Amino acid sequence: MTESQFIWMDGEFIAWNDAKVHILTHSLHYANSAFEGVRAYPTDRGLAIFRLQDHTRRLLNSCKMSLLKCPFDAATLNNAQVEILRKNTYKADTSVYIRPIVFVGYGVMGVYHLNSPIQTAIATWEWGAYLGEEGLNNGIKVKISSFTRNSIKSMMGKAKIAANYLNSQMAKCEAKEAGCDEALLLDSEGFVAEGSGECFFVVRDDVLITPPSENALESITQDTVLAIARDLGIKTERRRLTRDEVYVADEAFFTGTAAELTPVREVDSRVIGGGKRGETTRRLQEAYFDIVYGRNAKYAHYLTYIKG
Ligand code: PMP
């Protein structure tokens, strides 16, 4: 990874290499930590964070769900994300990833975590296309996972918490080992849930379809893409999707803060549509980048400029 100069930790800016924790940090053992993935894009007015307030709201909701008493309120966390980007220096054309994390610190061992200290950190670094530039333009290969998405009977999929990502990690490794780029996970009833770190869309007969959030994170990018589709006059549906329907879709793509809008060209050896980025996907992708790079005035309220 590309290192930056500073990390914000528990209210202070410290040097990147000094942002350390003890080996007996509770979250390292029991996987209760809430985190976010946020992006800042270079606009003609400098770096701007995309939907910062929505990410921070989700972070604090994840904390609430997993009983993490975050010592900082939303305003402080928002401000810290702006300030860390002011302190770290990036080239003018660089897109920056922001990773706030709230975790259980050092001092008490055992599963019960409510007597342990809670720590908060925000790191930022340069991060290009999560699924590759080639994937962004020409689409990726996907494998439907043999792992079922975490059941809502035992996990909380609407919390962006570390524990949920073992399931994602196993699915991702399985997909990569099978020569694919990403995994698509089904829920316990066999309907499409989400990717290992993305939401999923298909286009069938000119209708854009994405599953409800029942078995998935409430995705900020998915919400943005649905708004764009309405702007472009594309019919949208939020309904359950089955794997056979995915195989015969005209187009398919993943969405996520890291993955942005990445076309899918193949699922389980079935070529999707023309086997490359489809026309609807291209239009949505173009409109998404216009918004995040500050080229669409209608969505200017989604951007928090670093220079103020
Ligand atoms: N699902 C999972 C499991 C994720 O990790 C992510 C990435 N945060 C998403 C969906 C997409 O969410 P968002 O668009 O808010 O980044």
mmCIF file of C-alpha atoms and ligand atoms in Angstrom:
data_model
loop_
_atom_site.group_PDB
_atom_site.id
_atom_site.type_symbol
_atom_site.label_atom_id
_atom_site.label_comp_id
_atom_site.label_asym_id
_atom_site.label_seq_id
_atom_site.Cartn_x
_atom_site.Cartn_y
_atom_site.Cartn_z
ATOM 1 C CA MET A 1 0.000 0.000 0.000
ATOM 2 C CA THR A 2 1.012 3.608 -0.447
ATOM 3 C CA GLU A 3 1.773 5.164 2.914
ATOM 4 C CA SER A 4 0.650 8.650 3.916
ATOM 5 C CA GLN A 5 2.279 10.888 6.521
ATOM 6 C CA PHE A 6 -0.287 11.011 9.328
ATOM 7 C CA ILE A 7 -3.051 8.973 10.957
ATOM 8 C CA TRP A 8 -5.689 10.413 13.276
ATOM 9 C CA MET A 9 -5.851 8.298 16.426
ATOM 10 C CA ASP A 10 -8.011 8.958 19.477
ATOM 11 C CA GLY A 11 -8.197 12.678 18.786
ATOM 12 C CA GLU A 12 -4.587 13.292 17.752
ATOM 13 C CA PHE A 13 -2.573 13.319 14.558
ATOM 14 C CA ILE A 14 0.354 10.951 14.765
ATOM 15 C CA ALA A 15 3.023 9.815 12.331
ATOM 16 C CA TRP A 16 1.916 6.923 10.076
ATOM 17 C CA ASN A 17 4.462 4.500 11.528
ATOM 18 C CA ASP A 18 3.532 5.349 15.119
ATOM 19 C CA ALA A 19 -0.127 4.331 14.746
ATOM 20 C CA LYS A 20 0.300 1.077 16.678
ATOM 21 C CA VAL A 21 -1.727 -1.131 19.032
ATOM 22 C CA HIS A 22 -0.866 -3.813 21.596
ATOM 23 C CA ILE A 23 -0.937 -7.490 20.515
ATOM 24 C CA LEU A 24 -3.673 -8.087 23.099
ATOM 25 C CA THR A 25 -5.965 -5.519 21.512
ATOM 26 C CA HIS A 26 -9.421 -7.024 22.051
ATOM 27 C CA SER A 27 -10.688 -6.535 18.474
ATOM 28 C CA LEU A 28 -7.712 -8.422 17.069
ATOM 29 C CA HIS A 29 -8.915 -11.522 18.944
ATOM 30 C CA TYR A 30 -12.703 -11.231 18.917
ATOM 31 C CA ALA A 31 -13.320 -9.196 15.709
ATOM 32 C CA ASN A 32 -15.660 -6.566 17.052
ATOM 33 C CA SER A 33 -14.736 -3.346 15.290
ATOM 34 C CA ALA A 34 -16.844 -1.005 13.200
ATOM 35 C CA PHE A 35 -15.297 0.633 10.189
ATOM 36 C CA GLU A 36 -16.064 2.619 7.057
ATOM 37 C CA GLY A 37 -14.710 2.911 3.578
ATOM 38 C CA VAL A 38 -15.010 6.446 2.240
ATOM 39 C CA ARG A 39 -13.482 8.066 -0.836
ATOM 40 C CA ALA A 40 -12.297 11.559 -1.617
ATOM 41 C CA TYR A 41 -11.948 12.548 -5.267
ATOM 42 C CA PRO A 42 -9.945 15.316 -6.929
ATOM 43 C CA THR A 43 -12.347 17.962 -8.256
ATOM 44 C CA ASP A 44 -11.598 21.306 -9.871
ATOM 45 C CA ARG A 45 -11.832 22.770 -6.344
ATOM 46 C CA GLY A 46 -9.414 20.242 -4.867
ATOM 47 C CA LEU A 47 -10.162 17.024 -2.958
ATOM 48 C CA ALA A 48 -13.783 16.431 -1.947
ATOM 49 C CA ILE A 49 -15.118 13.623 0.270
ATOM 50 C CA PHE A 50 -18.129 11.847 -1.200
ATOM 51 C CA ARG A 51 -21.173 11.479 1.096
ATOM 52 C CA LEU A 52 -19.095 11.949 4.239
ATOM 53 C CA GLN A 53 -22.075 12.518 6.554
ATOM 54 C CA ASP A 54 -23.815 9.339 5.326
ATOM 55 C CA HIS A 55 -20.689 7.254 5.943
ATOM 56 C CA THR A 56 -20.258 8.665 9.433
ATOM 57 C CA ARG A 57 -23.925 8.014 10.237
ATOM 58 C CA ARG A 58 -23.487 4.406 9.124
ATOM 59 C CA LEU A 59 -20.303 4.096 11.198
ATOM 60 C CA LEU A 60 -22.088 5.252 14.349
ATOM 61 C CA ASN A 61 -25.017 2.962 13.575
ATOM 62 C CA SER A 62 -22.595 0.037 13.188
ATOM 63 C CA CYS A 63 -21.149 0.975 16.611
ATOM 64 C CA LYS A 64 -24.616 1.029 18.143
ATOM 65 C CA MET A 65 -25.529 -2.352 16.663
ATOM 66 C CA SER A 66 -22.347 -4.012 17.884
ATOM 67 C CA LEU A 67 -22.302 -2.296 21.310
ATOM 68 C CA LEU A 68 -19.239 -0.144 20.706
ATOM 69 C CA LYS A 69 -19.481 3.109 22.611
ATOM 70 C CA CYS A 70 -17.663 5.462 20.234
ATOM 71 C CA PRO A 71 -16.152 8.298 22.280
ATOM 72 C CA PHE A 72 -16.576 10.776 19.382
ATOM 73 C CA ASP A 73 -19.751 12.268 17.916
ATOM 74 C CA ALA A 74 -20.552 12.619 14.215
ATOM 75 C CA ALA A 75 -19.389 16.235 13.963
ATOM 76 C CA THR A 76 -15.990 15.368 15.475
ATOM 77 C CA LEU A 77 -15.555 12.348 13.193
ATOM 78 C CA ASN A 78 -16.545 14.362 10.112
ATOM 79 C CA ASN A 79 -14.170 17.126 11.046
ATOM 80 C CA ALA A 80 -11.323 14.679 11.742
ATOM 81 C CA GLN A 81 -11.717 13.173 8.251
ATOM 82 C CA VAL A 82 -11.460 16.622 6.680
ATOM 83 C CA GLU A 83 -8.494 17.549 8.865
ATOM 84 C CA ILE A 84 -6.519 14.373 8.180
ATOM 85 C CA LEU A 85 -6.862 15.049 4.447
ATOM 86 C CA ARG A 86 -5.601 18.577 5.018
ATOM 87 C CA LYS A 87 -2.549 17.234 6.864
ATOM 88 C CA ASN A 88 -1.675 14.433 4.444
ATOM 89 C CA THR A 89 -0.439 15.604 1.068
ATOM 90 C CA TYR A 90 -1.486 13.972 -2.188
ATOM 91 C CA LYS A 91 -0.841 14.647 -5.839
ATOM 92 C CA ALA A 92 -3.522 16.855 -7.413
ATOM 93 C CA ASP A 93 -5.086 14.054 -9.487
ATOM 94 C CA THR A 94 -5.172 11.377 -6.754
ATOM 95 C CA SER A 95 -8.276 9.641 -5.419
ATOM 96 C CA VAL A 96 -7.907 8.948 -1.698
ATOM 97 C CA TYR A 97 -9.486 6.206 0.413
ATOM 98 C CA ILE A 98 -10.480 7.000 3.995
ATOM 99 C CA ARG A 99 -10.739 4.270 6.619
ATOM 100 C CA PRO A 100 -12.258 5.265 9.960
ATOM 101 C CA ILE A 101 -12.318 2.436 12.497
ATOM 102 C CA VAL A 102 -13.754 2.124 15.999
ATOM 103 C CA PHE A 103 -12.341 -0.841 17.883
ATOM 104 C CA VAL A 104 -12.015 -2.471 21.271
ATOM 105 C CA GLY A 105 -8.594 -1.692 22.691
ATOM 106 C CA TYR A 106 -6.168 -3.233 25.148
ATOM 107 C CA GLY A 107 -6.737 -3.999 28.813
ATOM 108 C CA VAL A 108 -9.340 -6.736 29.291
ATOM 109 C CA MET A 109 -9.398 -10.184 27.702
ATOM 110 C CA GLY A 110 -12.344 -12.562 27.329
ATOM 111 C CA VAL A 111 -15.340 -12.322 25.026
ATOM 112 C CA TYR A 112 -17.256 -9.784 27.145
ATOM 113 C CA HIS A 113 -16.118 -6.428 25.806
ATOM 114 C CA LEU A 114 -18.088 -3.778 27.658
ATOM 115 C CA ASN A 115 -15.352 -3.106 30.227
ATOM 116 C CA SER A 116 -12.687 -2.569 27.583
ATOM 117 C CA PRO A 117 -11.492 0.791 26.268
ATOM 118 C CA ILE A 118 -12.779 1.879 22.857
ATOM 119 C CA GLN A 119 -10.316 3.384 20.395
ATOM 120 C CA THR A 120 -10.911 5.315 17.200
ATOM 121 C CA ALA A 121 -8.611 5.894 14.249
ATOM 122 C CA ILE A 122 -8.793 7.370 10.756
ATOM 123 C CA ALA A 123 -6.244 6.457 8.104
ATOM 124 C CA THR A 124 -6.122 7.748 4.534
ATOM 125 C CA TRP A 125 -4.137 6.516 1.566
ATOM 126 C CA GLU A 126 -4.022 6.603 -2.211
ATOM 127 C CA TRP A 127 -6.126 3.793 -3.642
ATOM 128 C CA GLY A 128 -6.979 3.363 -7.311
ATOM 129 C CA ALA A 129 -9.624 1.083 -8.845
ATOM 130 C CA TYR A 130 -10.373 -1.681 -6.290
ATOM 131 C CA LEU A 131 -11.128 -4.295 -8.943
ATOM 132 C CA GLY A 132 -8.567 -2.935 -11.387
ATOM 133 C CA GLU A 133 -8.680 -0.295 -14.111
ATOM 134 C CA GLU A 134 -9.166 -3.046 -16.715
ATOM 135 C CA GLY A 135 -12.163 -4.348 -14.731
ATOM 136 C CA LEU A 136 -13.676 -0.884 -14.540
ATOM 137 C CA ASN A 137 -13.553 -0.588 -18.331
ATOM 138 C CA ASN A 138 -14.105 -4.121 -19.592
ATOM 139 C CA GLY A 139 -15.737 -6.024 -16.754
ATOM 140 C CA ILE A 140 -14.684 -8.753 -14.337
ATOM 141 C CA LYS A 141 -15.225 -12.500 -13.923
ATOM 142 C CA VAL A 142 -17.418 -13.515 -11.005
ATOM 143 C CA LYS A 143 -18.025 -16.774 -9.160
ATOM 144 C CA ILE A 144 -21.148 -17.474 -7.166
ATOM 145 C CA SER A 145 -19.756 -18.463 -3.803
ATOM 146 C CA SER A 146 -20.147 -21.807 -2.087
ATOM 147 C CA PHE A 147 -20.313 -19.697 1.099
ATOM 148 C CA THR A 148 -23.765 -18.447 2.028
ATOM 149 C CA ARG A 149 -23.849 -14.783 3.087
ATOM 150 C CA ASN A 150 -23.873 -14.443 6.891
ATOM 151 C CA SER A 151 -27.339 -15.304 8.106
ATOM 152 C CA ILE A 152 -29.376 -12.461 9.580
ATOM 153 C CA LYS A 153 -30.335 -14.936 12.300
ATOM 154 C CA SER A 154 -26.793 -14.844 13.674
ATOM 155 C CA MET A 155 -25.005 -11.789 12.268
ATOM 156 C CA MET A 156 -25.931 -8.156 11.595
ATOM 157 C CA GLY A 157 -25.335 -7.495 7.923
ATOM 158 C CA LYS A 158 -26.284 -3.837 8.202
ATOM 159 C CA ALA A 159 -23.372 -3.236 10.526
ATOM 160 C CA LYS A 160 -20.051 -2.731 8.775
ATOM 161 C CA ILE A 161 -18.155 -4.713 11.383
ATOM 162 C CA ALA A 162 -14.973 -6.737 11.006
ATOM 163 C CA ALA A 163 -16.612 -10.018 12.065
ATOM 164 C CA ASN A 164 -18.812 -9.980 8.963
ATOM 165 C CA TYR A 165 -15.768 -9.973 6.719
ATOM 166 C CA LEU A 166 -14.506 -13.472 7.444
ATOM 167 C CA ASN A 167 -17.414 -14.635 5.318
ATOM 168 C CA SER A 168 -16.400 -12.094 2.635
ATOM 169 C CA GLN A 169 -12.743 -13.105 2.829
ATOM 170 C CA MET A 170 -13.433 -16.801 2.360
ATOM 171 C CA ALA A 171 -15.724 -16.112 -0.592
ATOM 172 C CA LYS A 172 -13.164 -13.762 -2.167
ATOM 173 C CA CYS A 173 -10.318 -16.291 -1.818
ATOM 174 C CA GLU A 174 -12.438 -19.071 -3.256
ATOM 175 C CA ALA A 175 -13.333 -16.878 -6.250
ATOM 176 C CA LYS A 176 -9.699 -15.873 -6.850
ATOM 177 C CA GLU A 177 -8.520 -19.482 -6.558
ATOM 178 C CA ALA A 178 -11.082 -20.388 -9.214
ATOM 179 C CA GLY A 179 -9.591 -17.789 -11.564
ATOM 180 C CA CYS A 180 -12.284 -15.159 -10.992
ATOM 181 C CA ASP A 181 -11.990 -11.593 -9.736
ATOM 182 C CA GLU A 182 -14.848 -11.420 -7.273
ATOM 183 C CA ALA A 183 -17.456 -13.495 -5.447
ATOM 184 C CA LEU A 184 -21.221 -13.106 -5.465
ATOM 185 C CA LEU A 185 -22.832 -14.483 -2.313
ATOM 186 C CA LEU A 186 -26.350 -15.849 -2.088
ATOM 187 C CA ASP A 187 -28.463 -15.763 1.061
ATOM 188 C CA SER A 188 -29.635 -18.846 2.937
ATOM 189 C CA GLU A 189 -32.701 -19.063 0.679
ATOM 190 C CA GLY A 190 -30.628 -18.921 -2.494
ATOM 191 C CA PHE A 191 -31.331 -15.324 -3.497
ATOM 192 C CA VAL A 192 -28.540 -12.890 -4.386
ATOM 193 C CA ALA A 193 -27.272 -11.103 -1.266
ATOM 194 C CA GLU A 194 -24.159 -9.086 -2.244
ATOM 195 C CA GLY A 195 -20.527 -9.309 -3.275
ATOM 196 C CA SER A 196 -17.682 -9.701 -0.777
ATOM 197 C CA GLY A 197 -17.531 -5.902 -0.533
ATOM 198 C CA GLU A 198 -20.078 -4.637 -3.051
ATOM 199 C CA CYS A 199 -23.741 -4.606 -3.988
ATOM 200 C CA PHE A 200 -24.952 -6.215 -7.175
ATOM 201 C CA PHE A 201 -27.134 -5.025 -10.060
ATOM 202 C CA VAL A 202 -28.404 -6.580 -13.275
ATOM 203 C CA VAL A 203 -30.128 -5.108 -16.308
ATOM 204 C CA ARG A 204 -32.833 -7.271 -17.862
ATOM 205 C CA ASP A 205 -35.074 -6.029 -20.683
ATOM 206 C CA ASP A 206 -34.070 -2.420 -19.940
ATOM 207 C CA VAL A 207 -34.983 -2.687 -16.239
ATOM 208 C CA LEU A 208 -32.279 -2.119 -13.630
ATOM 209 C CA ILE A 209 -32.714 -4.634 -10.804
ATOM 210 C CA THR A 210 -30.899 -4.767 -7.448
ATOM 211 C CA PRO A 211 -31.872 -6.837 -4.400
ATOM 212 C CA PRO A 212 -33.329 -5.277 -1.252
ATOM 213 C CA SER A 213 -30.935 -4.764 1.690
ATOM 214 C CA GLU A 214 -32.361 -7.665 3.733
ATOM 215 C CA ASN A 215 -29.119 -9.652 3.552
ATOM 216 C CA ALA A 216 -26.695 -6.879 2.715
ATOM 217 C CA LEU A 217 -25.068 -3.718 3.899
ATOM 218 C CA GLU A 218 -27.167 -0.591 3.284
ATOM 219 C CA SER A 219 -24.934 0.642 0.539
ATOM 220 C CA ILE A 220 -24.324 4.288 -0.163
ATOM 221 C CA THR A 221 -23.151 3.660 -3.736
ATOM 222 C CA GLN A 222 -26.215 1.525 -4.483
ATOM 223 C CA ASP A 223 -28.398 4.401 -3.297
ATOM 224 C CA THR A 224 -26.477 6.851 -5.509
ATOM 225 C CA VAL A 225 -26.774 4.584 -8.560
ATOM 226 C CA LEU A 226 -30.533 4.186 -8.055
ATOM 227 C CA ALA A 227 -30.866 7.996 -7.930
ATOM 228 C CA ILE A 228 -28.815 8.321 -11.137
ATOM 229 C CA ALA A 229 -30.991 5.707 -12.854
ATOM 230 C CA ARG A 230 -34.105 7.716 -12.015
ATOM 231 C CA ASP A 231 -32.420 10.850 -13.430
ATOM 232 C CA LEU A 232 -31.619 8.991 -16.649
ATOM 233 C CA GLY A 233 -35.167 7.652 -16.964
ATOM 234 C CA ILE A 234 -34.080 4.031 -16.437
ATOM 235 C CA LYS A 235 -36.757 1.834 -14.859
ATOM 236 C CA THR A 236 -35.594 0.390 -11.519
ATOM 237 C CA GLU A 237 -36.762 -2.507 -9.380
ATOM 238 C CA ARG A 238 -35.636 -3.617 -5.926
ATOM 239 C CA ARG A 239 -36.489 -7.250 -5.721
ATOM 240 C CA ARG A 240 -34.967 -10.613 -5.035
ATOM 241 C CA LEU A 241 -32.801 -12.084 -7.786
ATOM 242 C CA THR A 242 -32.025 -15.741 -8.417
ATOM 243 C CA ARG A 243 -28.796 -17.104 -9.870
ATOM 244 C CA ASP A 244 -30.460 -18.333 -13.065
ATOM 245 C CA GLU A 245 -31.735 -14.821 -13.694
ATOM 246 C CA VAL A 246 -28.210 -13.466 -13.219
ATOM 247 C CA TYR A 247 -26.874 -15.923 -15.820
ATOM 248 C CA VAL A 248 -29.242 -14.588 -18.489
ATOM 249 C CA ALA A 249 -29.043 -10.891 -17.584
ATOM 250 C CA ASP A 250 -28.275 -8.453 -20.386
ATOM 251 C CA GLU A 251 -25.807 -6.597 -18.140
ATOM 252 C CA ALA A 252 -24.508 -6.883 -14.591
ATOM 253 C CA PHE A 253 -22.274 -4.788 -12.329
ATOM 254 C CA PHE A 254 -21.026 -4.343 -8.788
ATOM 255 C CA THR A 255 -21.191 -1.115 -6.804
ATOM 256 C CA GLY A 256 -19.270 0.008 -3.738
ATOM 257 C CA THR A 257 -17.196 2.890 -2.470
ATOM 258 C CA ALA A 258 -14.011 0.971 -3.258
ATOM 259 C CA ALA A 259 -15.288 -0.900 -6.337
ATOM 260 C CA GLU A 260 -17.136 2.205 -7.639
ATOM 261 C CA LEU A 261 -19.192 0.835 -10.532
ATOM 262 C CA THR A 262 -17.482 -2.244 -11.937
ATOM 263 C CA PRO A 263 -19.071 -4.142 -14.834
ATOM 264 C CA VAL A 264 -19.376 -7.943 -14.698
ATOM 265 C CA ARG A 265 -18.637 -9.769 -17.952
ATOM 266 C CA GLU A 266 -18.914 -13.373 -16.815
ATOM 267 C CA VAL A 267 -20.602 -15.292 -13.971
ATOM 268 C CA ASP A 268 -19.766 -18.986 -13.425
ATOM 269 C CA SER A 269 -18.528 -19.305 -17.047
ATOM 270 C CA ARG A 270 -21.744 -17.803 -18.433
ATOM 271 C CA VAL A 271 -20.966 -14.731 -20.538
ATOM 272 C CA ILE A 272 -23.183 -11.836 -19.481
ATOM 273 C CA GLY A 273 -24.758 -9.986 -22.430
ATOM 274 C CA GLY A 274 -22.045 -9.045 -24.917
ATOM 275 C CA GLY A 275 -19.239 -10.091 -22.536
ATOM 276 C CA LYS A 276 -18.153 -6.516 -21.932
ATOM 277 C CA ARG A 277 -19.454 -3.370 -20.268
ATOM 278 C CA GLY A 278 -23.052 -2.854 -21.420
ATOM 279 C CA GLU A 279 -24.549 0.439 -22.569
ATOM 280 C CA THR A 280 -26.700 1.044 -19.467
ATOM 281 C CA THR A 281 -23.734 0.223 -17.225
ATOM 282 C CA ARG A 282 -21.588 2.671 -19.176
ATOM 283 C CA ARG A 283 -24.147 5.474 -18.811
ATOM 284 C CA LEU A 284 -24.530 4.875 -15.066
ATOM 285 C CA GLN A 285 -20.772 4.651 -14.578
ATOM 286 C CA GLU A 286 -20.190 7.894 -16.477
ATOM 287 C CA ALA A 287 -22.870 9.689 -14.447
ATOM 288 C CA TYR A 288 -21.463 8.276 -11.177
ATOM 289 C CA PHE A 289 -17.984 9.596 -11.968
ATOM 290 C CA ASP A 290 -19.457 12.973 -12.952
ATOM 291 C CA ILE A 291 -21.032 13.221 -9.487
ATOM 292 C CA VAL A 292 -18.028 12.109 -7.416
ATOM 293 C CA TYR A 293 -15.624 14.301 -9.401
ATOM 294 C CA GLY A 294 -17.880 17.323 -8.796
ATOM 295 C CA ARG A 295 -19.180 17.716 -12.349
ATOM 296 C CA ASN A 296 -22.907 17.479 -11.544
ATOM 297 C CA ALA A 297 -24.360 20.475 -9.678
ATOM 298 C CA LYS A 298 -27.500 18.535 -8.676
ATOM 299 C CA TYR A 299 -25.399 16.389 -6.340
ATOM 300 C CA ALA A 300 -23.028 19.106 -5.082
ATOM 301 C CA HIS A 301 -24.460 18.593 -1.566
ATOM 302 C CA TYR A 302 -22.849 15.124 -1.506
ATOM 303 C CA LEU A 303 -19.351 16.632 -1.605
ATOM 304 C CA THR A 304 -17.348 17.953 1.349
ATOM 305 C CA TYR A 305 -14.485 20.066 0.054
ATOM 306 C CA ILE A 306 -11.225 19.828 1.959
ATOM 307 C CA LYS A 307 -10.047 23.349 1.180
ATOM 308 C CA GLY A 308 -13.331 24.764 2.545
HETATM 309 N N1 PMP B 1 -21.568 -4.761 0.822
HETATM 310 C C1 PMP B 1 -20.452 -4.966 1.535
HETATM 311 C C2 PMP B 1 -20.290 -6.255 2.259
HETATM 312 C C3 PMP B 1 -19.450 -3.992 1.593
HETATM 313 O O1 PMP B 1 -18.321 -4.198 2.288
HETATM 314 C C4 PMP B 1 -19.623 -2.792 0.870
HETATM 315 C C5 PMP B 1 -18.546 -1.739 0.912
HETATM 316 N N2 PMP B 1 -18.721 -0.845 1.962
HETATM 317 C C6 PMP B 1 -20.809 -2.616 0.137
HETATM 318 C C7 PMP B 1 -21.762 -3.627 0.141
HETATM 319 C C8 PMP B 1 -21.059 -1.356 -0.600
HETATM 320 O O2 PMP B 1 -21.315 -0.301 0.292
HETATM 321 P P1 PMP B 1 -20.980 1.198 -0.079
HETATM 322 O O3 PMP B 1 -21.587 1.443 -1.405
HETATM 323 O O4 PMP B 1 -21.646 2.005 0.968
HETATM 324 O O5 PMP B 1 -19.515 1.335 -0.097
#
